Coordinates of C-alpha atoms and ligand atoms in Angstrom, one line a residue:
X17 CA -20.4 22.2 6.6
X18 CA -21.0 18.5 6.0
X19 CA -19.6 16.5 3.2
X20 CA -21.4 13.4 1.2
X21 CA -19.6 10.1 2.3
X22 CA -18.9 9.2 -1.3
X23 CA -16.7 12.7 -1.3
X24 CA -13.6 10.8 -2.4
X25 CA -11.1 9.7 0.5
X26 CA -8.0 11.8 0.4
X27 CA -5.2 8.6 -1.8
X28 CA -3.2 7.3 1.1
X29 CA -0.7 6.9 -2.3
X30 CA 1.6 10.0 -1.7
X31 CA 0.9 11.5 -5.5
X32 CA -0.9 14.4 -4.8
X33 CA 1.4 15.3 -1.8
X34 CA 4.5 14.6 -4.8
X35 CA 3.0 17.2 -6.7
X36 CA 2.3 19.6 -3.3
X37 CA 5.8 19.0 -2.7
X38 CA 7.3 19.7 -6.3
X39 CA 5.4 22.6 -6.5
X40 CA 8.3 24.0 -3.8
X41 CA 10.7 23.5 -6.0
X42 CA 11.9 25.4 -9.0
X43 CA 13.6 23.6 -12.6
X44 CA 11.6 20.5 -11.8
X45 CA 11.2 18.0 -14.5
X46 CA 7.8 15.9 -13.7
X47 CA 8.3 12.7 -14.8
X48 CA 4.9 12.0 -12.8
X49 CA 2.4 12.8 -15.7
X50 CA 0.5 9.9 -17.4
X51 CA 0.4 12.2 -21.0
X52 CA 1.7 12.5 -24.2
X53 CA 4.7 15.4 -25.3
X54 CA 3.5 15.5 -28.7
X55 CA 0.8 17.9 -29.7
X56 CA -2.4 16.4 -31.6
X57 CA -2.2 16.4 -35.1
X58 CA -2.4 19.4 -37.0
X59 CA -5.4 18.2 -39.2
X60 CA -7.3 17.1 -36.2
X61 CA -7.0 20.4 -34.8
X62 CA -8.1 22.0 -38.0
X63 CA -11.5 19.7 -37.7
X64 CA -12.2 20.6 -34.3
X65 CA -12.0 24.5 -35.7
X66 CA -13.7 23.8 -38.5
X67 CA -16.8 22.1 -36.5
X68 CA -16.9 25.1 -34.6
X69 CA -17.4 27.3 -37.6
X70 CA -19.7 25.1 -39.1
X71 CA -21.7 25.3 -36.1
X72 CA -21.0 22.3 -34.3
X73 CA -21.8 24.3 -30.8
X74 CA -24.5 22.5 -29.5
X75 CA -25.7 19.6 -27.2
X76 CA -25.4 16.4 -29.1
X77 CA -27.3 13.0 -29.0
X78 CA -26.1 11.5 -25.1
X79 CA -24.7 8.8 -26.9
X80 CA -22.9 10.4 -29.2
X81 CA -22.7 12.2 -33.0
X82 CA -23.8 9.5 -35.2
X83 CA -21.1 9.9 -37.7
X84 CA -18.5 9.7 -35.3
X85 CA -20.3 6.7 -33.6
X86 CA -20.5 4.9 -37.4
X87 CA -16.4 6.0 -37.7
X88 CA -15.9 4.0 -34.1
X89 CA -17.8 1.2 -35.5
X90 CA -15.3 1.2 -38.3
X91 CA -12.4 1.4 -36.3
X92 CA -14.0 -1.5 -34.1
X93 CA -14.0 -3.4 -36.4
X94 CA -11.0 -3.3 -38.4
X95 CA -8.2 -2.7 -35.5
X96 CA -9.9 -4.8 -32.4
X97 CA -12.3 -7.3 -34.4
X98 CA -15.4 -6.4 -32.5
X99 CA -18.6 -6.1 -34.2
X100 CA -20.7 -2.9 -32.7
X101 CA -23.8 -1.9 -33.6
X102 CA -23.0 2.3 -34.3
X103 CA -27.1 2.7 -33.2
X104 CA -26.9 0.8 -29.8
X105 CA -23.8 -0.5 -28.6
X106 CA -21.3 2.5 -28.9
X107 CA -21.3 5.5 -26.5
X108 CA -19.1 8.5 -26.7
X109 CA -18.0 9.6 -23.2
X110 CA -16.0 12.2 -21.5
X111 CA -12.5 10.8 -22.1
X112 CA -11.6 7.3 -20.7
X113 CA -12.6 8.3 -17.0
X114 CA -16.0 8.6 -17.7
X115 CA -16.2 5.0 -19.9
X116 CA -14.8 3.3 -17.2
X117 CA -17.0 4.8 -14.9
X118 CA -20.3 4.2 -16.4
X119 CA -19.4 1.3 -17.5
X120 CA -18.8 0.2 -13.5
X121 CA -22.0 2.2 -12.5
X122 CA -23.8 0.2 -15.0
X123 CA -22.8 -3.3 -13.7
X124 CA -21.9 -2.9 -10.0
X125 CA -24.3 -3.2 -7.3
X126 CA -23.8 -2.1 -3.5
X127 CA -21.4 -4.7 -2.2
X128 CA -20.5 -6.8 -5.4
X129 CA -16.6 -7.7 -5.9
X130 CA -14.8 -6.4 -9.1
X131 CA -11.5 -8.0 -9.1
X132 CA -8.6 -5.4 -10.5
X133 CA -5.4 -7.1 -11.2
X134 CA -2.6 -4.9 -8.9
X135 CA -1.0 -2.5 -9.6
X136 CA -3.9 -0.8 -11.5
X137 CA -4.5 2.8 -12.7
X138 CA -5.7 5.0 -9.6
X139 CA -9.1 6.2 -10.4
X140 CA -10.5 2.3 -10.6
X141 CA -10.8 1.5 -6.7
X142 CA -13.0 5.4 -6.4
X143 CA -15.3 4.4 -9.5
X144 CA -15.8 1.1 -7.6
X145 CA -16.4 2.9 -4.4
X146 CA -18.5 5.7 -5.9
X147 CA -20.7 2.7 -7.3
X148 CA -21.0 0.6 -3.5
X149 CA -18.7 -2.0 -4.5
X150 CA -15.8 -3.8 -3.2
X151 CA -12.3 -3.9 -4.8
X152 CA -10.3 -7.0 -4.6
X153 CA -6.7 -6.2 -5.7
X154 CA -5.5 -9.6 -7.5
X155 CA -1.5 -9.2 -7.6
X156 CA 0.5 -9.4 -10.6
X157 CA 4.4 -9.9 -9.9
X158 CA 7.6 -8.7 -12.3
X159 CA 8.4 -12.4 -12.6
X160 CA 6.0 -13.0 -14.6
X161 CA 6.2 -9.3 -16.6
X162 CA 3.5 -8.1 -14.5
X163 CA 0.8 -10.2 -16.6
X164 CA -2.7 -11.1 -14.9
X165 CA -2.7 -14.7 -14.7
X166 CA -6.0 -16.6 -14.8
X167 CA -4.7 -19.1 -12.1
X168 CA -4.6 -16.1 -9.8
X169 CA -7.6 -14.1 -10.7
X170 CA -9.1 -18.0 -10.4
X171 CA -8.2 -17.5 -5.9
X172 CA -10.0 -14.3 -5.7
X173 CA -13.3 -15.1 -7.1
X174 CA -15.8 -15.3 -4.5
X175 CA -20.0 -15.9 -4.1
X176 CA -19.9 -12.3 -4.8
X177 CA -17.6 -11.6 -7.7
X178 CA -19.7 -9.8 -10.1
X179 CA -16.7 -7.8 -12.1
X180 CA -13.1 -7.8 -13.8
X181 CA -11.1 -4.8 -14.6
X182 CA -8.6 -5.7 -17.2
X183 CA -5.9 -3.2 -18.4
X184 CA -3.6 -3.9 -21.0
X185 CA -1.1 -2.2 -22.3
X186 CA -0.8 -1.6 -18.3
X187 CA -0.5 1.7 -16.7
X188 CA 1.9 1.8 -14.8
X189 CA 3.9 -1.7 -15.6
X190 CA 3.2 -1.3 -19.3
X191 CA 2.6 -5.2 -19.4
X192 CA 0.7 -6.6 -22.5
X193 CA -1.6 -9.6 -21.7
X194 CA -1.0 -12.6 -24.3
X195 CA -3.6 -13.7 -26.0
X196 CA -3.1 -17.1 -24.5
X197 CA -4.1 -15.7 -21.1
X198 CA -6.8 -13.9 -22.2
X199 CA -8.1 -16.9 -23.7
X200 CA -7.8 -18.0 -20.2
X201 CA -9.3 -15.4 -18.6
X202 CA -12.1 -15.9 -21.0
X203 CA -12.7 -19.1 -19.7
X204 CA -13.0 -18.0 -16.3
X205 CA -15.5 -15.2 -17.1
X206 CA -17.6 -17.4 -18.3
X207 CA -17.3 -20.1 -16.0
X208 CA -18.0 -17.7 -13.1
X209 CA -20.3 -15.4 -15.5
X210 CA -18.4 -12.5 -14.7
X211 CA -18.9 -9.3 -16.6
X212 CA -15.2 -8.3 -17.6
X213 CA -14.4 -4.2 -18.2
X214 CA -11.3 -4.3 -20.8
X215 CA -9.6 -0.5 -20.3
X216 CA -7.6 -0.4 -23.6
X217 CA -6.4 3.3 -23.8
X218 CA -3.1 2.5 -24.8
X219 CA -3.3 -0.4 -27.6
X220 CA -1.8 1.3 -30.4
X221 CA 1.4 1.7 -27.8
X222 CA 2.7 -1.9 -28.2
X223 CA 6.5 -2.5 -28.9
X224 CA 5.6 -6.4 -29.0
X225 CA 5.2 -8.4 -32.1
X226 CA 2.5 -9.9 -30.7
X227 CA 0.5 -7.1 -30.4
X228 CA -2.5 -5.5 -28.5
X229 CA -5.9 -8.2 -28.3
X230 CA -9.0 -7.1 -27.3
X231 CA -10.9 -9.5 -25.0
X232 CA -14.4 -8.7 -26.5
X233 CA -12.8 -10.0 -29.7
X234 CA -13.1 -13.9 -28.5
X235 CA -15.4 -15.9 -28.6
X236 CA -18.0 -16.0 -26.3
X237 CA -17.0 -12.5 -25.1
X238 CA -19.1 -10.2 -27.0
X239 CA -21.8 -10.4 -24.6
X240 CA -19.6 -9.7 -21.5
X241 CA -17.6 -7.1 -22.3
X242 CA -17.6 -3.8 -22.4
X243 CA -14.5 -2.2 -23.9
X244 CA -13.3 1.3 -23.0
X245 CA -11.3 3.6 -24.6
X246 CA -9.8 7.1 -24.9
X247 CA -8.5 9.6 -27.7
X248 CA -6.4 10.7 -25.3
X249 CA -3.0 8.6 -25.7
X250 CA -3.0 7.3 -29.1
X251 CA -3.8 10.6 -30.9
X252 CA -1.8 13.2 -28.0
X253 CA -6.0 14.8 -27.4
X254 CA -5.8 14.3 -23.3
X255 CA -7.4 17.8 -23.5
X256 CA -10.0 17.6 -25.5
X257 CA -11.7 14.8 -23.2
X258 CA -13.1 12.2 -25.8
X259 CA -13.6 8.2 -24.9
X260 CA -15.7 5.8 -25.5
X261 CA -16.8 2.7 -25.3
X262 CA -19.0 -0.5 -26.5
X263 CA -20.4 -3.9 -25.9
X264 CA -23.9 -5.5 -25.0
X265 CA -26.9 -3.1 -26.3
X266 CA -28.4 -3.5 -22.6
X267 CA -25.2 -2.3 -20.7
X268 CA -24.5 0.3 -23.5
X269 CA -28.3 1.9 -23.3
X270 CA -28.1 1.7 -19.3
X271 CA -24.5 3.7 -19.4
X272 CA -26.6 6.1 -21.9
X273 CA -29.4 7.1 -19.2
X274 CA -26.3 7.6 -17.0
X275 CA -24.4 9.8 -19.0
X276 CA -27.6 12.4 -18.8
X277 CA -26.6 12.2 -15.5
X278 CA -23.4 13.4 -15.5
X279 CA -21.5 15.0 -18.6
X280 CA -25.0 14.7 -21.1
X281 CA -23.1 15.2 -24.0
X282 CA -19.5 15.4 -24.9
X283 CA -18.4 18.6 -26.7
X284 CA -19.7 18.9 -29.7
X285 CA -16.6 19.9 -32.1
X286 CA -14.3 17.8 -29.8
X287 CA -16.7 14.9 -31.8
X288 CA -16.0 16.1 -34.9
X289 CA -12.5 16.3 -34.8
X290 CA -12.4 12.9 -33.6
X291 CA -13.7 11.1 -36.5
X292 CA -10.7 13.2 -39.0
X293 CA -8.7 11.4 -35.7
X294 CA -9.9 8.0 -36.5
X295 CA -9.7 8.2 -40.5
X296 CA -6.6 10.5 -41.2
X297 CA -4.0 10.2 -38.7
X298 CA -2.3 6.9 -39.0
X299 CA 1.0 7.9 -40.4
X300 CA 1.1 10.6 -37.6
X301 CA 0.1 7.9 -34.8
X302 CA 2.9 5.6 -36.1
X303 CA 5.5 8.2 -36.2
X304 CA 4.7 8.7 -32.2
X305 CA 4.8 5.7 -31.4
X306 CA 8.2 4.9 -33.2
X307 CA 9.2 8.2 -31.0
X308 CA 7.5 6.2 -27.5
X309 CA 9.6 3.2 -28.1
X310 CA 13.1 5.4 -28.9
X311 CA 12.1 6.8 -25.5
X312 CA 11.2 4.2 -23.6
X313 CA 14.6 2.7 -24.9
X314 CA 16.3 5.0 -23.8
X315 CA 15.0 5.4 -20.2
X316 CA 15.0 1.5 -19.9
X317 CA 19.1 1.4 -20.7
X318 CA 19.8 4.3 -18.6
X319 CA 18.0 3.6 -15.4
X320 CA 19.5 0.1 -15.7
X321 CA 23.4 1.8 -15.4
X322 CA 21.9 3.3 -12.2
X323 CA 23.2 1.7 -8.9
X324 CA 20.5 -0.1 -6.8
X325 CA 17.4 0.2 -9.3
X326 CA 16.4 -2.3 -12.1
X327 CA 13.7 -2.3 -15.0
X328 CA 12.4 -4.9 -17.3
X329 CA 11.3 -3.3 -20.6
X330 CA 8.1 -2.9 -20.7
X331 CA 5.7 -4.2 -23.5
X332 CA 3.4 -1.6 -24.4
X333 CA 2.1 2.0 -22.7
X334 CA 4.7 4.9 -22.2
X335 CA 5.9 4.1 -18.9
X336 CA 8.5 2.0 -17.0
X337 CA 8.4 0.5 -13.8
X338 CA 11.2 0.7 -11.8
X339 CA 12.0 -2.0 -9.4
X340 CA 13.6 -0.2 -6.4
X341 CA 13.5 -2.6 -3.6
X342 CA 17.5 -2.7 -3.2
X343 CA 17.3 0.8 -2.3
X344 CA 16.0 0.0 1.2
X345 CA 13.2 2.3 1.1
X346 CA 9.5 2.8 0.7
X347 CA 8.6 4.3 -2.7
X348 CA 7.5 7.2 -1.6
X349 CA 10.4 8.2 0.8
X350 CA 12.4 7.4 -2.6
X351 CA 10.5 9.4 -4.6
X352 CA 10.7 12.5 -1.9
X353 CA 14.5 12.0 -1.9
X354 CA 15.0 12.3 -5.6
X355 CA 12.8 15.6 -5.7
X356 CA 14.6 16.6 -3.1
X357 CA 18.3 16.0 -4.3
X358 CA 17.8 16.2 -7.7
X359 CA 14.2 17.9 -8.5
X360 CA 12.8 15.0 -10.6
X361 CA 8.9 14.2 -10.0
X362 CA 8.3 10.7 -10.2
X363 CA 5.2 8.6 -9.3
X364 CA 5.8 6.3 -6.3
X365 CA 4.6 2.3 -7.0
X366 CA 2.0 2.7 -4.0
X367 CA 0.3 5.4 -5.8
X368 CA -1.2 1.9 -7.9
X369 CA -2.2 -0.2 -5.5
X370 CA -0.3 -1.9 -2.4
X371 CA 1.5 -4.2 -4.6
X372 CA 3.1 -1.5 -6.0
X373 CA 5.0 -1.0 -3.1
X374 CA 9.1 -1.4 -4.5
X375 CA 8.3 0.1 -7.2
X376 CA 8.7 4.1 -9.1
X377 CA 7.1 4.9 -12.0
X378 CA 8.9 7.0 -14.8
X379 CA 6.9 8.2 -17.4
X380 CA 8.2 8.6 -20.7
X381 CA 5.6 10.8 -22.2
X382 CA 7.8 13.7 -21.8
X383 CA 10.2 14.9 -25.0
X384 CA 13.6 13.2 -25.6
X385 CA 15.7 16.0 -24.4
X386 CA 13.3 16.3 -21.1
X387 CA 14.3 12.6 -20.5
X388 CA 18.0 13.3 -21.0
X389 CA 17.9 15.9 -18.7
X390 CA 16.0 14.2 -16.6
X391 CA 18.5 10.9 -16.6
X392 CA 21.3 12.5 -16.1
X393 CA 20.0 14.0 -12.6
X394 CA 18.3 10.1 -11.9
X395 CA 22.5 8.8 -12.1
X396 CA 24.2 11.6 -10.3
X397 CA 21.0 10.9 -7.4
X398 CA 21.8 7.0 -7.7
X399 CA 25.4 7.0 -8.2
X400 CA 25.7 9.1 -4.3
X401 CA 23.3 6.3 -2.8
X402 CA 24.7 4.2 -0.2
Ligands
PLP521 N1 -7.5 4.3 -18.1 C1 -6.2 4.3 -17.9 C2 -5.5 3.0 -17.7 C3 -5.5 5.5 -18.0 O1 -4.2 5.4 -17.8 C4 -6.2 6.7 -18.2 C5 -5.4 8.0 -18.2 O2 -4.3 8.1 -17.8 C6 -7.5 6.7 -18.4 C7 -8.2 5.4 -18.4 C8 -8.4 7.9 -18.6 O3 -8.2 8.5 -19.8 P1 -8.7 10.0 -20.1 O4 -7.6 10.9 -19.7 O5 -9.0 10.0 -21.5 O6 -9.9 10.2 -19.3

């Protein structure tokens, strides 16, 4: 039987064969997994019951239940200083996947450019393909802690450079962009009137002082932006498959139409137990992220005792990046070895892009004691390297 071209291309990035491979293996600790350890608050998971018992078991508005869109426009407003209209420029999506995809459906054309600073979360360069656009991978180097720099992004804007992708806290480098070069980046937006996609599902995961900005927050960027967003990291609800996102009424209403294309609605008590997410967890979010930082600590100090590999701390997100290029090998012959030897699942750097060649990533979502384990078998593998 024939298969639609826009079937997506089997990842040249080795991460599904990874997890093919680990499944071989018995007592494997995945280190692989982009999620949190920690289960979502108990009073979140008493709303989502309680919606269900209340009757919250039907379709809901496409764009959303109103109360939690009103809650988001809160939220908006007080942690990322955008203003959003709750009526028109919020939409409630099927976690951060589908945000990000509307929201490149809704602004990419067959053959535009969106430019996504390298490495870059996986699903991006699909959504762009899905949507008939090109990707144009703009590198960002550990010199300068992985941080997309508008004098780069400046080379790759061509005649047909409709888009940028911007990610920060990163996945996988966990780099935090400065405010100062986003202020840069605005300028070149709207110099080059480029329509910028800010993918923020991590900014409550910063260890900075400085602290997580949202583009659409500066000036002149409210009308170019559309930010995107996920309950998934910041309240541990990966499985209950709530994002959202907001900007310019026109692109919002447009990703709207699409949405009763694809997902129609989001799960109606999953909604509800979002909004006791937004207003009543904040000492529970804290407490995590105190625990994130402990962990990425931790992993940071060991892997840097480990023969051959380096890591600079990263600033935000739950991973670390591990610079490998000493070892002699590709990432993903590195990351084969160390399952093999030692039966530890980690992502190799290709997996995000070719500039992610020389690179591993080690996710720290996993529980303290997992990451001790899983430590201990990353020195005995490194210590035995040549
Ligand atoms: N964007 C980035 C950068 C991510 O890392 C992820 C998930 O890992 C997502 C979006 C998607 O989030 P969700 O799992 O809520 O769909």
């Amino acid at each position: 039987m024939r298969y639609g071209s826009r079937t997506i291309n089997p990842p040249v990035s080795g991460i599904r064969e990874m997890f093919e491979l680990a499944d071989q293996y018995d007592d494997v600790i995945n280190l692989c997994i982009g999620e949190s350890g920690f289960p979502t608050p108990r009073n979140v998971i008493e709303a989502g019951r309680e919606g269900l018992l209340k009757g919250y078991t039907k379709y809901t508005p496409n764009a959303g239940v109103p109360a939690l869109r009103e809650a988001l426009s809160e939220k908006l407003e007080r942690e990322n200083h955008i203003k959003a209209d709750p009526q028109k420029q919020i939409i409630v999506t099927a976690g951060g996947v589908e945000a990000v995809l509307l929201a490149i459906l809704a602004t990419v054309d067959e053959g535009d450019e969106v430019l996504v600073p390298c490495p870059y979360w996986p699903d991006y360069p699909e959504q762009i393909r899905l949507a008939g656009g090109r990707i144009r991978e703009v590198p960002t180097y550990e010199k300068d802690g992985f941080i997309p720099l508008a004098d780069t992004i400046q080379k790759y804007i061509t005649e047909r450079t409709r888009v940028l992708i911007l990610n920060s806290p990163n996945n996988p480098t966990g780099a935090v962009i400065p405010r100062e070069e986003l202020e840069k980046i605005r300028d070149l937006a709207v110099q080059y009137d480029l329509t910028v996609i800010s993918d923020e599902p991590y900014e409550r995961l910063v260890y900075d002082s400085r602290g997580h900005v949202s583009i659409g927050s500066l000036e002149g960027m409210g009308e170019r932006t559309i930010t995107a967003n996920t309950f998934s990291k910041t309240y541990a609800m990966s499985g209950w498959r709530v994002g959202y996102a907001c900007g310019p009424e026109k692109i919002i209403q447009a990703m709207i139409l699409l949405k009763e294309q694809t997902s129609s609605s989001v799960n109606a008590c999953a909604q509800y137990a979002c909004i006791e997410a937004l207003k009543n967890t904040d000492r529970q979010v804290k407490e995590m992220v105190s625990q994130y930082r402990q962990h990425r600590d931790f992993m940071v100090s060991k892997l840097n005792e480990c023969r051959r590999i380096s890591c600079r701390k990263p600033e935000g997100a739950f991973y670390v990046f591990v610079n490998i290029q000493e070892t002699g090998m590709t990432s993903y012959e590195l990351a084969k070895k160390i399952l093999k030897e030692v039966k530890v699942v980690v992502t190799p750097g290709t997996g995000f892009g070719k500039y992610g060649e020389g690179y591993i990533r080690i996710s720290c979502g996993p529980s303290m004691e997992e990451l001790e384990r899983a430590a201990n078998r990353l020195s005995v593998f490194f210590s035995g390297m040549e």
